[in-house]
Structure formats: C-alpha cells, structure tokens
Short mmCIF file of C-alpha atoms in Angstrom, two decimals:
data_model
loop_
_atom_site.label_atom_id
_atom_site.label_comp_id
_atom_site.label_asym_id
_atom_site.label_seq_id
_atom_site.Cartn_x
_atom_site.Cartn_y
_atom_site.Cartn_z
CA MET H 1 -209.89 68.30 62.64
CA SER H 2 -209.37 71.85 61.32
CA LYS H 3 -212.51 73.77 61.79
CA SER H 4 -211.39 76.48 59.42
CA PRO H 5 -213.46 76.52 56.22
CA ASP H 6 -209.97 77.56 54.43
CA TRP H 7 -208.18 74.47 55.72
CA TRP H 8 -207.48 73.73 51.94
CA ARG H 9 -205.22 76.88 51.66
CA GLY H 10 -201.78 75.59 52.48
CA GLY H 11 -203.28 72.02 53.57
CA VAL H 12 -201.11 69.00 52.52
CA ILE H 13 -203.05 66.51 50.08
CA TYR H 14 -201.95 62.85 49.82
CA GLN H 15 -203.14 61.04 46.56
CA ILE H 16 -204.32 57.58 46.80
CA TYR H 17 -204.25 55.25 43.77
CA PRO H 18 -206.53 52.78 45.22
CA ARG H 19 -205.74 49.95 42.87
CA SER H 20 -202.18 49.97 44.21
CA PHE H 21 -202.68 51.17 47.87
CA GLN H 22 -203.66 48.14 49.94
CA ASP H 23 -205.49 45.00 48.91
CA SER H 24 -207.61 43.88 51.88
CA ASN H 25 -209.48 40.76 50.27
CA GLY H 26 -206.57 39.01 48.48
CA ASP H 27 -207.78 39.51 44.82
CA GLY H 28 -204.56 41.26 43.84
CA VAL H 29 -206.09 44.91 43.55
CA GLY H 30 -206.43 47.55 46.10
CA ASP H 31 -209.64 48.51 47.76
CA LEU H 32 -211.47 50.90 50.05
CA ALA H 33 -211.16 48.74 52.87
CA GLY H 34 -207.46 48.56 52.26
CA VAL H 35 -207.50 52.49 52.56
CA VAL H 36 -209.19 52.30 56.01
CA GLN H 37 -206.54 49.56 57.04
CA ARG H 38 -203.79 52.13 56.24
CA MET H 39 -205.44 55.16 57.59
CA PRO H 40 -202.99 55.11 60.59
CA TYR H 41 -200.01 55.32 58.39
CA LEU H 42 -201.37 58.51 56.77
CA GLY H 43 -202.22 59.88 60.28
CA LYS H 44 -198.67 59.55 61.33
CA LEU H 45 -197.19 61.10 58.11
CA GLY H 46 -198.99 64.26 59.03
CA VAL H 47 -201.10 64.98 55.88
CA ASP H 48 -204.21 67.09 56.06
CA ALA H 49 -206.37 65.39 53.29
CA ILE H 50 -206.35 62.44 50.84
CA TRP H 51 -207.36 62.51 47.31
CA ILE H 52 -208.64 59.25 46.41
CA SER H 53 -208.52 58.38 42.54
CA PRO H 54 -211.75 56.91 40.86
CA PHE H 55 -213.42 53.94 42.52
CA PHE H 56 -216.78 54.19 40.77
CA LYS H 57 -218.46 51.54 38.69
CA SER H 58 -216.46 51.28 35.49
CA PRO H 59 -215.45 48.79 32.69
CA MET H 60 -211.90 49.80 33.81
CA LYS H 61 -210.72 50.59 30.25
CA ASP H 62 -208.90 53.50 31.63
CA PHE H 63 -208.77 52.13 35.20
CA GLY H 64 -211.73 53.99 36.77
CA TYR H 65 -211.44 57.18 34.62
CA ASP H 66 -214.19 55.75 32.37
CA ILE H 67 -217.15 55.85 34.59
CA SER H 68 -220.41 53.78 33.90
CA ASP H 69 -222.18 54.99 36.94
CA TYR H 70 -221.22 58.02 39.07
CA ARG H 71 -222.99 57.03 42.23
CA GLN H 72 -222.05 53.39 42.58
CA VAL H 73 -218.65 51.90 43.81
CA ASP H 74 -217.20 49.44 41.50
CA PRO H 75 -217.33 46.07 43.24
CA ILE H 76 -213.56 45.61 42.81
CA PHE H 77 -213.13 48.29 45.31
CA GLY H 78 -216.07 47.42 47.64
CA THR H 79 -219.40 49.19 48.41
CA LEU H 80 -220.66 52.43 49.10
CA GLU H 81 -220.74 51.40 52.83
CA ASP H 82 -217.09 50.88 52.57
CA PHE H 83 -216.68 54.33 51.30
CA ASP H 84 -218.48 55.68 54.11
CA ALA H 85 -216.14 53.80 56.36
CA VAL H 86 -213.18 55.51 54.57
CA VAL H 87 -214.77 59.12 55.45
CA ARG H 88 -215.27 57.95 59.05
CA ALA H 89 -211.63 56.60 59.29
CA ALA H 90 -210.03 59.51 57.89
CA HIS H 91 -211.98 62.09 59.82
CA SER H 92 -211.12 60.16 63.13
CA HIS H 93 -207.44 60.88 62.21
CA ASP H 94 -208.15 64.59 61.32
CA ILE H 95 -207.82 64.04 57.63
CA LYS H 96 -210.18 65.34 55.20
CA VAL H 97 -211.33 63.34 52.11
CA LEU H 98 -211.32 64.43 48.56
CA ILE H 99 -212.52 62.17 45.77
CA ASP H 100 -211.81 62.33 42.10
CA GLN H 101 -214.84 63.56 39.78
CA VAL H 102 -214.42 63.02 35.96
CA LEU H 103 -217.15 65.35 34.62
CA ASN H 104 -215.76 65.78 30.99
CA HIS H 105 -216.51 62.36 29.82
CA CYS H 106 -217.84 58.81 30.99
CA SER H 107 -217.72 55.44 29.78
CA ASP H 108 -219.53 54.33 26.56
CA GLN H 109 -221.30 51.75 29.07
CA HIS H 110 -222.92 54.51 30.95
CA GLU H 111 -226.75 54.57 30.55
CA TRP H 112 -226.53 58.19 29.39
CA PHE H 113 -224.38 57.36 26.26
CA ILE H 114 -226.26 54.18 25.59
CA GLU H 115 -229.40 56.11 25.16
CA SER H 116 -227.80 59.15 23.40
CA ARG H 117 -226.29 56.81 20.75
CA ALA H 118 -229.67 54.88 20.05
CA SER H 119 -231.04 57.70 17.76
CA ARG H 120 -230.89 61.36 17.03
CA ASP H 121 -234.23 62.33 18.72
CA ASN H 122 -234.04 60.68 22.25
CA PRO H 123 -234.24 62.69 25.56
CA ARG H 124 -230.30 62.46 25.76
CA ALA H 125 -229.62 62.63 22.03
CA ASP H 126 -227.74 66.03 22.66
CA TRP H 127 -226.03 64.87 25.98
CA PHE H 128 -222.69 64.04 23.99
CA VAL H 129 -221.06 65.85 21.33
CA TRP H 130 -222.14 64.34 17.96
CA ALA H 131 -221.29 65.73 14.47
CA ASP H 132 -222.04 64.88 10.87
CA PRO H 133 -218.97 63.95 8.69
CA LYS H 134 -217.29 66.10 6.19
CA PRO H 135 -218.73 65.51 2.60
CA ASP H 136 -215.67 62.97 1.97
CA GLY H 137 -216.74 61.04 5.05
CA SER H 138 -213.83 62.13 7.30
CA PRO H 139 -214.27 63.70 10.85
CA PRO H 140 -215.53 67.08 11.27
CA ASN H 141 -212.42 68.70 12.23
CA ASN H 142 -208.62 68.34 12.98
CA TRP H 143 -208.94 67.48 16.80
CA LEU H 144 -206.87 64.86 18.19
CA SER H 145 -207.17 62.46 21.06
CA ILE H 146 -204.50 62.83 23.83
CA PHE H 147 -204.15 58.89 23.58
CA GLY H 148 -203.57 59.12 19.84
CA GLY H 149 -205.48 59.49 16.66
CA SER H 150 -208.41 61.37 15.81
CA ALA H 151 -210.69 62.65 18.65
CA TRP H 152 -213.74 61.63 16.74
CA GLN H 153 -215.08 58.08 16.48
CA TRP H 154 -217.63 56.88 14.00
CA ASP H 155 -220.86 55.44 15.42
CA THR H 156 -222.99 53.12 13.05
CA ARG H 157 -226.28 53.83 14.97
CA ARG H 158 -226.69 57.38 14.36
CA CYS H 159 -224.20 57.59 11.46
CA GLN H 160 -222.32 60.42 13.10
CA TYR H 161 -218.93 60.99 14.78
CA TYR H 162 -218.89 61.47 18.63
CA LEU H 163 -215.93 63.45 20.31
CA HIS H 164 -213.61 61.65 22.76
CA ASN H 165 -210.54 63.63 23.87
CA PHE H 166 -209.09 60.16 25.46
CA LEU H 167 -210.13 56.94 24.38
CA ALA H 168 -212.84 56.10 21.91
CA SER H 169 -214.49 54.19 24.96
CA GLN H 170 -214.72 57.63 26.96
CA PRO H 171 -217.15 59.93 24.97
CA ASP H 172 -217.13 63.57 26.00
CA LEU H 173 -220.26 65.02 27.49
CA ASN H 174 -221.77 68.16 25.87
CA PHE H 175 -221.63 70.71 28.60
CA HIS H 176 -223.27 73.33 26.36
CA HIS H 177 -226.54 71.31 27.18
CA PRO H 178 -227.97 72.73 30.57
CA GLU H 179 -229.30 69.16 31.65
CA VAL H 180 -225.68 67.70 31.46
CA GLN H 181 -224.37 70.63 33.83
CA ASP H 182 -227.47 69.72 35.97
CA ALA H 183 -226.63 66.17 36.10
CA ALA H 184 -222.98 66.92 37.04
CA LEU H 185 -223.76 69.20 39.71
CA GLN H 186 -226.31 66.51 41.20
CA THR H 187 -223.55 64.02 41.04
CA LEU H 188 -221.32 66.23 43.17
CA ARG H 189 -224.20 66.82 45.80
CA PHE H 190 -224.50 63.26 46.03
CA TRP H 191 -221.11 62.71 47.40
CA LEU H 192 -221.26 65.83 49.29
CA GLN H 193 -224.06 64.32 51.36
CA HIS H 194 -221.85 61.41 51.79
CA GLY H 195 -219.43 63.46 53.61
CA VAL H 196 -216.74 64.14 51.24
CA ASP H 197 -214.64 67.55 51.91
CA GLY H 198 -214.00 68.11 48.33
CA PHE H 199 -213.18 67.01 44.80
CA ARG H 200 -210.13 66.75 42.54
CA LEU H 201 -211.71 67.58 39.10
CA ASP H 202 -210.24 65.63 36.45
CA VAL H 203 -209.30 67.77 33.15
CA ILE H 204 -211.70 70.26 34.27
CA ASN H 205 -210.65 72.73 31.37
CA PHE H 206 -212.00 70.08 28.90
CA CYS H 207 -215.70 70.58 29.76
CA PHE H 208 -216.64 72.87 27.07
CA HIS H 209 -215.58 72.61 23.17
CA ASP H 210 -215.91 75.31 20.58
CA ALA H 211 -219.63 74.96 19.42
CA LEU H 212 -218.56 75.73 15.86
CA LEU H 213 -216.02 72.81 15.84
CA ARG H 214 -213.28 75.03 14.11
CA ASP H 215 -209.91 73.36 13.41
CA ASN H 216 -207.24 73.99 15.75
CA PRO H 217 -204.20 75.78 14.34
CA PRO H 218 -200.85 73.98 13.98
CA ARG H 219 -198.36 74.74 16.76
CA GLY H 220 -195.36 74.62 14.34
CA ALA H 221 -192.24 72.91 15.84
CA PRO H 222 -193.18 71.17 19.05
CA VAL H 223 -191.98 72.89 22.29
CA TYR H 224 -191.24 71.52 25.63
CA ASP H 225 -194.57 70.68 27.16
CA PRO H 226 -194.37 68.82 30.61
CA ALA H 227 -197.70 67.58 30.14
CA LEU H 228 -197.27 65.59 26.89
CA ASN H 229 -194.72 62.74 25.77
CA THR H 230 -192.54 63.76 22.76
CA VAL H 231 -193.68 61.20 20.46
CA ASN H 232 -197.46 62.36 20.74
CA PRO H 233 -198.77 64.30 17.66
CA TYR H 234 -201.26 65.98 20.08
CA ALA H 235 -198.32 68.44 20.98
CA TRP H 236 -198.04 69.52 17.27
CA GLN H 237 -201.40 71.64 17.68
CA LEU H 238 -202.48 74.77 19.49
CA HIS H 239 -205.50 73.63 21.41
CA ARG H 240 -207.55 76.82 20.90
CA TYR H 241 -210.85 75.18 20.29
CA ASP H 242 -211.20 71.66 21.67
CA LYS H 243 -210.88 72.80 25.36
CA SER H 244 -210.64 75.90 27.66
CA GLN H 245 -213.47 77.61 26.41
CA PRO H 246 -215.01 80.73 28.03
CA GLU H 247 -218.31 79.15 28.64
CA ASN H 248 -216.53 77.09 31.25
CA LEU H 249 -216.30 79.90 33.68
CA ALA H 250 -219.96 80.19 34.19
CA PHE H 251 -220.14 76.33 34.78
CA LEU H 252 -217.41 76.60 37.40
CA GLN H 253 -219.32 79.59 39.20
CA ARG H 254 -222.38 77.15 39.35
CA LEU H 255 -220.04 74.35 40.88
CA ARG H 256 -218.40 76.88 43.46
CA ALA H 257 -222.15 78.08 44.65
CA LEU H 258 -222.93 74.31 45.07
CA LEU H 259 -219.81 73.91 47.18
CA ASP H 260 -220.49 76.97 49.18
CA GLU H 261 -223.67 75.39 50.43
CA TYR H 262 -221.18 73.03 52.24
CA PRO H 263 -218.89 75.01 54.50
CA GLY H 264 -215.15 73.62 54.39
CA ARG H 265 -215.48 71.85 51.25
CA THR H 266 -213.07 72.55 48.50
CA THR H 267 -212.09 71.76 44.78
CA VAL H 268 -208.78 71.36 43.23
CA GLY H 269 -208.71 71.22 39.31
CA GLU H 270 -206.33 69.53 37.02
CA ILE H 271 -205.54 71.83 34.04
CA GLY H 272 -203.51 70.94 30.96
CA ASP H 273 -203.64 73.92 28.69
CA ASP H 274 -201.16 75.59 26.23
CA ASP H 275 -201.03 78.32 28.90
CA THR H 276 -201.70 76.52 32.06
CA LEU H 277 -200.88 79.20 34.35
CA ALA H 278 -203.18 81.73 32.77
CA ARG H 279 -205.93 79.13 32.97
CA ILE H 280 -205.27 78.53 36.80
CA ALA H 281 -205.47 82.27 37.33
CA GLU H 282 -208.91 82.42 35.47
CA TYR H 283 -210.20 79.47 37.20
CA THR H 284 -209.14 80.05 40.81
CA GLY H 285 -209.09 84.01 40.87
CA GLY H 286 -212.06 85.96 42.17
CA GLY H 287 -213.17 83.51 44.96
CA ASP H 288 -216.18 82.51 42.76
CA LYS H 289 -214.85 79.27 40.98
CA LEU H 290 -212.41 76.60 41.72
CA HIS H 291 -210.65 76.95 45.19
CA MET H 292 -207.25 75.66 43.68
CA ALA H 293 -205.71 73.96 40.73
CA TYR H 294 -202.67 72.32 39.46
CA GLY H 295 -200.88 72.08 36.11
CA PHE H 296 -197.89 70.00 34.80
CA ASP H 297 -195.11 72.69 35.10
CA LEU H 298 -193.40 70.72 37.80
CA LEU H 299 -194.34 67.37 36.54
CA GLY H 300 -192.05 67.25 33.52
CA THR H 301 -188.26 66.33 33.25
CA ARG H 302 -186.72 69.96 33.81
CA CYS H 303 -185.91 70.89 37.46
CA ASP H 304 -183.03 73.19 37.06
CA ALA H 305 -182.91 76.36 39.35
CA ARG H 306 -183.55 78.72 36.32
CA TYR H 307 -186.51 76.92 34.92
CA ILE H 308 -188.37 76.51 38.17
CA HIS H 309 -187.64 80.26 38.96
CA GLY H 310 -189.12 80.93 35.59
CA VAL H 311 -192.24 78.91 36.52
CA LEU H 312 -192.57 80.58 39.80
CA GLU H 313 -192.24 84.07 38.36
CA ARG H 314 -194.79 83.35 35.74
CA PHE H 315 -197.01 82.03 38.46
CA GLU H 316 -196.63 85.00 40.80
CA ALA H 317 -197.26 87.53 38.00
CA THR H 318 -200.27 85.53 36.82
CA VAL H 319 -202.00 84.00 39.50
CA THR H 320 -202.31 86.82 41.85
CA ASP H 321 -205.27 86.09 43.95
CA GLY H 322 -205.59 82.37 42.89
CA TRP H 323 -204.06 79.41 44.47
CA ALA H 324 -201.98 76.61 43.38
CA CYS H 325 -201.85 73.02 44.23
CA TRP H 326 -198.14 71.88 43.49
CA SER H 327 -197.28 68.29 42.85
CA LEU H 328 -194.12 66.62 41.77
CA SER H 329 -195.63 63.31 41.01
CA ASN H 330 -198.92 61.73 40.19
CA HIS H 331 -200.65 58.65 38.46
CA ASP H 332 -200.22 60.10 35.02
CA VAL H 333 -196.33 60.94 34.90
CA PRO H 334 -193.13 59.12 35.89
CA ARG H 335 -192.14 59.24 39.50
CA VAL H 336 -189.99 62.28 40.55
CA ALA H 337 -187.42 59.83 41.81
CA THR H 338 -186.55 58.85 38.40
CA ARG H 339 -187.87 61.71 36.39
CA TRP H 340 -185.71 64.28 38.28
CA HIS H 341 -182.89 61.71 38.69
CA GLN H 342 -179.46 63.88 39.09
CA GLY H 343 -176.95 60.94 38.94
CA GLY H 344 -175.62 61.78 42.33
CA ASP H 345 -176.93 61.36 46.06
CA ASP H 346 -180.42 60.68 45.05
CA ALA H 347 -181.67 60.34 48.68
CA ALA H 348 -180.31 64.16 49.31
CA TRP H 349 -181.82 65.27 46.09
CA LEU H 350 -185.06 63.97 46.93
CA ARG H 351 -185.13 65.31 50.38
CA LEU H 352 -184.32 68.89 48.79
CA ALA H 353 -186.99 68.48 46.00
CA PHE H 354 -189.73 67.93 48.72
CA ALA H 355 -188.45 70.60 50.98
CA LEU H 356 -188.75 73.13 48.12
CA GLN H 357 -192.13 71.90 47.29
CA ALA H 358 -193.46 72.15 50.78
CA CYS H 359 -192.25 75.84 50.85
CA LEU H 360 -193.77 77.12 47.70
CA ARG H 361 -196.97 79.30 47.72
CA GLY H 362 -199.81 76.86 47.46
CA SER H 363 -201.16 73.34 48.67
CA PRO H 364 -198.63 70.43 48.30
CA CYS H 365 -199.79 67.07 46.97
CA ILE H 366 -197.76 64.01 47.57
CA TYR H 367 -198.25 60.99 45.54
CA GLN H 368 -198.23 57.81 47.21
CA GLY H 369 -194.91 56.22 47.60
CA ASP H 370 -192.98 59.32 47.02
CA GLU H 371 -192.73 59.72 50.86
CA LEU H 372 -190.86 56.42 50.64
CA GLY H 373 -188.42 57.40 47.54
CA LEU H 374 -190.13 54.95 45.36
CA THR H 375 -188.62 55.03 41.73
CA GLU H 376 -190.39 54.55 38.29
CA VAL H 377 -190.67 50.94 37.37
CA GLU H 378 -189.69 49.69 33.90
CA LEU H 379 -192.18 46.78 33.09
CA ALA H 380 -192.17 44.24 30.39
CA PHE H 381 -194.86 44.91 27.51
CA GLU H 382 -196.69 41.82 28.72
CA ASP H 383 -197.12 43.30 32.14
CA LEU H 384 -198.60 46.73 30.80
CA GLN H 385 -202.11 47.41 31.52
CA ASP H 386 -202.32 51.23 30.58
CA PRO H 387 -203.93 51.61 26.96
CA TYR H 388 -202.06 54.77 26.35
CA GLY H 389 -198.55 52.89 27.08
CA ILE H 390 -199.85 49.99 24.80
CA ALA H 391 -200.65 52.17 22.06
CA MET H 392 -197.47 54.19 22.01
CA TRP H 393 -195.00 51.41 22.87
CA PRO H 394 -192.10 51.26 22.88
CA GLN H 395 -191.02 55.08 22.73
CA TYR H 396 -193.54 55.93 25.23
CA ARG H 397 -194.07 53.11 27.93
CA GLY H 398 -197.22 54.89 29.55
CA ARG H 399 -198.25 55.37 33.34
CA ASP H 400 -198.13 51.79 34.80
CA GLY H 401 -194.41 52.36 35.95
CA CYS H 402 -195.80 54.77 38.71
CA ARG H 403 -198.73 52.80 39.58
CA THR H 404 -197.23 49.71 40.95
CA PRO H 405 -198.38 48.61 44.41
CA MET H 406 -197.27 50.20 47.52
CA VAL H 407 -194.65 48.30 49.61
CA TRP H 408 -195.42 48.04 53.16
CA ASP H 409 -193.57 45.16 54.62
CA ALA H 410 -190.40 43.64 52.80
CA ALA H 411 -190.83 40.38 54.60
CA ALA H 412 -194.50 39.74 53.35
CA PRO H 413 -195.67 38.42 50.08
CA HIS H 414 -195.97 41.21 47.33
CA GLY H 415 -194.34 43.62 49.96
CA GLY H 416 -197.39 43.45 52.14
CA PHE H 417 -199.87 44.89 49.51
CA SER H 418 -201.86 41.64 48.98
CA THR H 419 -201.93 37.88 49.72
CA ALA H 420 -203.18 37.04 46.26
CA GLY H 421 -201.09 34.80 43.98
CA HIS H 422 -200.87 37.48 41.38
CA THR H 423 -201.33 41.26 41.63
CA TRP H 424 -202.89 43.46 38.94
CA LEU H 425 -199.47 45.09 38.27
CA PRO H 426 -196.24 43.38 39.75
CA VAL H 427 -194.52 44.72 42.99
CA ALA H 428 -191.01 46.06 42.11
CA PRO H 429 -188.37 44.01 43.87
CA GLN H 430 -186.16 47.21 43.87
CA HIS H 431 -188.83 48.97 45.96
CA LEU H 432 -188.75 46.00 48.78
CA PRO H 433 -185.85 47.66 50.68
CA LEU H 434 -187.84 50.94 50.69
CA ALA H 435 -190.87 49.31 52.64
CA ALA H 436 -193.10 51.66 54.77
CA LEU H 437 -192.50 49.48 57.88
CA ARG H 438 -188.62 49.56 57.76
CA GLN H 439 -188.73 53.27 57.17
CA ALA H 440 -191.14 54.02 59.81
CA GLY H 441 -188.59 52.58 62.33
CA ASP H 442 -185.46 54.37 60.85
CA PRO H 443 -185.26 58.09 61.98
CA THR H 444 -183.03 58.78 59.06
CA SER H 445 -185.46 57.41 56.30
CA MET H 446 -187.24 59.39 53.71
CA PHE H 447 -190.38 58.67 55.47
CA ASN H 448 -189.42 60.44 58.56
CA PHE H 449 -187.83 63.41 56.59
CA TYR H 450 -191.09 63.91 55.21
CA ARG H 451 -192.84 63.75 58.65
CA GLY H 452 -190.38 66.18 59.89
CA MET H 453 -190.71 68.55 56.91
CA LEU H 454 -194.70 68.60 57.31
CA ALA H 455 -194.48 69.10 60.76
CA TRP H 456 -191.92 72.01 60.43
CA ARG H 457 -194.15 73.37 57.54
CA HIS H 458 -197.40 73.43 59.92
CA GLY H 459 -195.33 75.60 62.42
CA HIS H 460 -194.64 78.30 60.04
CA GLU H 461 -197.80 80.38 58.96
CA ALA H 462 -195.48 82.19 56.27
CA LEU H 463 -195.22 78.74 54.50
CA ARG H 464 -198.87 77.74 54.81
CA VAL H 465 -200.41 80.93 53.69
CA GLY H 466 -197.90 83.59 53.19
CA SER H 467 -197.08 85.44 50.15
CA THR H 468 -193.98 84.92 48.09
CA ALA H 469 -191.20 87.24 46.98
CA LEU H 470 -188.72 85.74 44.33
CA LEU H 471 -185.09 86.55 44.77
CA PRO H 472 -182.91 86.79 41.79
CA ALA H 473 -182.42 83.86 39.27
CA HIS H 474 -179.12 81.79 39.67
CA ASP H 475 -177.82 78.88 37.77
CA ALA H 476 -177.95 76.53 41.10
CA VAL H 477 -179.84 78.28 43.73
CA LEU H 478 -183.61 79.09 43.99
CA ALA H 479 -184.26 81.64 46.67
CA PHE H 480 -187.25 83.45 47.75
CA ILE H 481 -189.08 85.08 50.94
CA ARG H 482 -192.27 83.83 52.32
CA ASP H 483 -194.21 86.46 54.31
CA ALA H 484 -197.47 86.24 56.31
CA ARG H 485 -198.99 89.00 58.38
CA ALA H 486 -197.01 90.47 60.98
CA GLU H 487 -198.85 89.04 63.86
CA LEU H 488 -198.45 85.56 62.55
CA GLY H 489 -194.73 85.50 62.41
CA ARG H 490 -191.46 86.85 60.62
CA PRO H 491 -190.85 86.63 57.07
CA LEU H 492 -188.83 83.45 56.11
CA LEU H 493 -186.06 83.29 53.72
CA CYS H 494 -185.69 80.04 51.80
CA ALA H 495 -182.79 79.19 49.73
CA PHE H 496 -182.07 75.85 48.03
CA ASN H 497 -179.18 74.52 46.22
CA LEU H 498 -180.70 72.48 43.29
CA SER H 499 -177.22 71.11 42.19
CA GLY H 500 -174.77 68.44 43.21
CA GLN H 501 -171.86 71.20 43.57
CA PRO H 502 -171.38 73.54 46.41
CA ALA H 503 -173.19 77.04 45.54
CA ARG H 504 -172.52 80.75 46.52
CA TYR H 505 -175.52 83.03 46.33
CA GLU H 506 -175.56 87.01 47.27
CA LEU H 507 -178.63 88.27 48.73
CA PRO H 508 -179.99 91.57 47.24
CA ALA H 509 -178.69 94.49 48.96
CA GLY H 510 -180.93 95.58 52.03
CA THR H 511 -181.98 91.87 52.81
CA ARG H 512 -181.56 91.87 56.56
CA VAL H 513 -181.23 88.46 58.17
CA THR H 514 -182.24 88.34 62.02
CA ALA H 515 -181.89 84.59 62.86
CA GLN H 516 -180.98 81.67 60.97
CA HIS H 517 -183.31 78.66 61.49
CA ASP H 518 -182.22 75.10 61.87
CA GLY H 519 -184.88 73.80 59.64
CA PRO H 520 -185.59 70.39 58.42
CA ALA H 521 -182.76 67.67 58.20
CA LEU H 522 -181.07 68.98 55.05
CA PRO H 523 -177.32 69.83 54.48
CA ALA H 524 -177.35 73.24 56.07
CA GLY H 525 -176.05 76.53 54.47
CA ALA H 526 -174.17 79.14 56.15
CA LEU H 527 -174.64 82.89 56.01
CA ASP H 528 -171.92 85.46 55.94
CA GLY H 529 -172.87 88.94 55.70
CA ASN H 530 -175.19 89.01 52.52
CA VAL H 531 -173.61 85.78 51.22
CA ILE H 532 -175.09 82.35 51.41
CA THR H 533 -172.85 79.44 50.77
CA LEU H 534 -174.81 76.12 50.17
CA PRO H 535 -173.34 72.61 50.25
CA PRO H 536 -174.84 70.20 47.22
CA TYR H 537 -178.61 69.74 47.70
CA GLY H 538 -178.38 71.95 50.83
CA ALA H 539 -180.74 74.61 51.97
CA LEU H 540 -180.91 77.68 54.37
CA PHE H 541 -183.90 78.99 56.23
CA ALA H 542 -183.72 82.34 57.92
CA ALA H 543 -185.99 84.84 59.56
CA LEU H 544 -185.75 88.53 58.24
#
C-alpha cells in the first residue's frame, strides 16, 4: 500500500454501490460481506481506493442517504465488525477505503430530529433549519427541493416549516449552530478511528444556507446543466441563497484540520452548483480545505470535443492549485455507455472515453460496472425503487437504471449477484453477456482494457500528478500535453478522436515530438511532421 500521504493525488477510485455489488447472505440485497468477497476482483483491476456508498442505519427512503444513526451499520448490510473486515481485506490488497458521509441532512427518524421537532426550546431545537410561515401560511421563501416541490415541510408539532433540500424525510441540519458542526466532526473521527482512509462528502456545498432566508432569483430560460434533468423546476432558479454560502469555508477548514491529524487520509467532495468549477477551486485550493472535489460537468449528455475542451479550459483557468476527481458515471446519473452512446462502435468509443478520463489532470473515479461496459437499464414503473424517479415519471425515470446489480457469472442465478428468489432491483438480461467472469478470461474484453489502461497510467508520472497544457480546440479532436517535473519523465502528448470518423489535427508550430508511444490498446493515430491523423475513436500518445 502506498505510504505517501498524497496517494490520493492521481489515485484511481472505484465506487461501490453496496446494495447492488454482491449479496452474501441470499436476501437479494448486496452487503459488506459481499464487498469482502469481491475484493480480489478489485485488486486485479488495479484501483487505488474504493468509495463505498452509505451503509449506515437508515429507513432507506433514499437508500442510505437518509441516515438515522451515523455510527451504526444498517442490519441489511451487516455489522460494524463486517465493516472492519472490509477495511482489513482492502488494505491486504493495497486498496484504500473511502466511505460516504452525508453531513448536510439526516433522516427524520434520527434521534436528533425527533428531539428537535418535539418543541421550540429543547437542547436540539435549533439543530435543524426551522422557520415560521409567511403571514398567509405559505413557506418562508421560494427555495425548491431537488426531488420536486418546495424545500419546506410543515410540521404540526412546532407549527413551523423545516428545510429539506431533498426528500421531506431528509431534514437539513443547521450548520450555523456550532454544536452541529462539532457533532459532524465527531462522526468523522469515529470512522477515522475505525481505519478509513477518507471520505466522499455528499452535497458538501449544501451545508450552510443563507441565514436571512432570502429568495433565490429566477434563472430565466433554463440552460444546459448536467446536474439536473430538464423537467425539474429546480433548474429555473439561480441557487444564490440555499447553498454554497461563504460560511462553509471555515467549516471545511475545521474538517481538514481533523483529517490532518490522521496522515494519509483524504476527502473528495460532491459539488453541484451554478458555478461548479469556481466552487471546486474555492473548496480545494490553498491546501486547507478539501483535498479534491467533483462536479457534474462530464456527467451530462454532452461529450463532443469542443464541449470537453471548454470544460477543461475553464477548469485549468479556475482550479489552479486545487484538485479534481473526474467521473463519467455514478449512482446518480445514467450510465456513460448509454448517456454518451454514439450510434457506432460503442465498445471502441467506451474504451476511448475511459482512456481520456484516465489522462485528465485529477483523480479518476470508476463507477461499478463501467469497467464491464454495462449500459443503463430501462425498468418498468412497477420495478422502480427511487423516489425521485417515481415522483417525476415518465419524463424522468430516476436513478434505478444505473443501480441494477453487478453481473459476475452469466451461468449463475441473478448473474452471480445473489441466490435469492428476488433481488431488490432486477438483474438486466442484457448485462449477462458482459459478466465479470467471462471478461476476466478474455484478453480483448473491456475489463482487461481498463486493467491495461490503469497499469499504463501508473507508469507515467505526468498522467498521475503532472500539469496540463490544452492544445487548440477542434471539432473532433481533444489534445493536450501532460507534464511532470523533468526528473520524473518527459512531457506526454495525448490526442483523442472523439468522433466516429477519421480526423486530422495539426499541432501548434514548435511542438517537437521525440518518440511516439504504443499506449493502451486503442486504434492508433499516426504522426507526419506536425500533423496527426486519427482513426475513428483513435488516440495518439507521444513524448515531447
């Protein structure tokens, strides 16, 4: 296992959605013992860390993102001893363990909220965001829930509204209260003492709200926002007051000070904001807040060369001394194999997309199943579990389609995921030919391409920690130079044809290529002077 405290800088993270990873006890739901069972697979893939989505005690209204006890494992996933076994198993394979922490909100069944809603003068009365109605009885302002409707829920016990940015059963904690901050940090310390190597921090820019509860201004005509579906009115506001408040920075400094007591630990924050890259710069810059963060810029539908060039251009201009975590899929968005479908050679395109992800300045995050090329699953309404999808059906089908169980063995019941008669979400029949066991034995499979790409990336210091210099934008080709310190290797030219047609790209004058690399198993480009020709979904790597 890496001894460097900065292992996370350029480290590769693999997200595990435990409900759908591996069921070890035949109840149809994945669990922590299942994660232990599949740890050799992750070791073979070659990732540096795993991020495990919530496994804490929860009524499961939002499938673990509504926590009723931050320090207990929900029985459906196992026990605290099972979690300790996960840490031991991961560390034995040189894999770090990051766990989700949902600090902004909890379940309405958490003892903190039960006490807070009981009266206006109990010790935790102000631990949540309570507000009186307007004179006409309506909510205190126009803030909206991401899951639909007002962000305010009336409570008859206190005759006040409480804030919920997500489900009404997920009340927002009041981080303006120092005791709430202290309680959150104590929870992190508990898990650090159980050996975790860091945290993925859910919606970390939501922790603070505007204390004056001012209305959000209208956005006007909705614009392309990869973080939101197009039928959600949440997209019609500028979220100036309900999140991303300046008070959050001081709390993140307190959080970082805690992490610094445990060398080698890290944080990655999820940020959804009107200006996500500015928040990433603000939250990860200076070395005194988050270690890294990710947004949704590459989690939407746009994947053309000029769009991604624009994202990287803004990133390099904005996030100067900060660090990003780049993902192409996760548990909240449709899978990249479907979302970025090109209508041509999907396997070749997916290989190129991952090669690009692995070459960006930052730390790549792989969502479980992407290394197999799994597609989004279209479920019948009666099979849906996600409250977001149920509320916005049929124009938005929710997040269940990316959360269906992993397929391990095409010949086993439920693809090797479970021996239960019924699984919490159905295993997709179209996924069975892509099962991990079959791919592991095929040197040309998507799984083995991922393995090879990760091994190749680990051998290039410039890709792991180097700087980026973007080359001029092009309709089809995305090109940039990754550079590390001279003693760590030569600069590396990376050029990708993001189209299904051959492409020609002219390097800027003065670019001197000294040697072309074989690179990963992609259709290879050719170099003639300063002109690169690339086959469809092809790439070229060269030393400068």
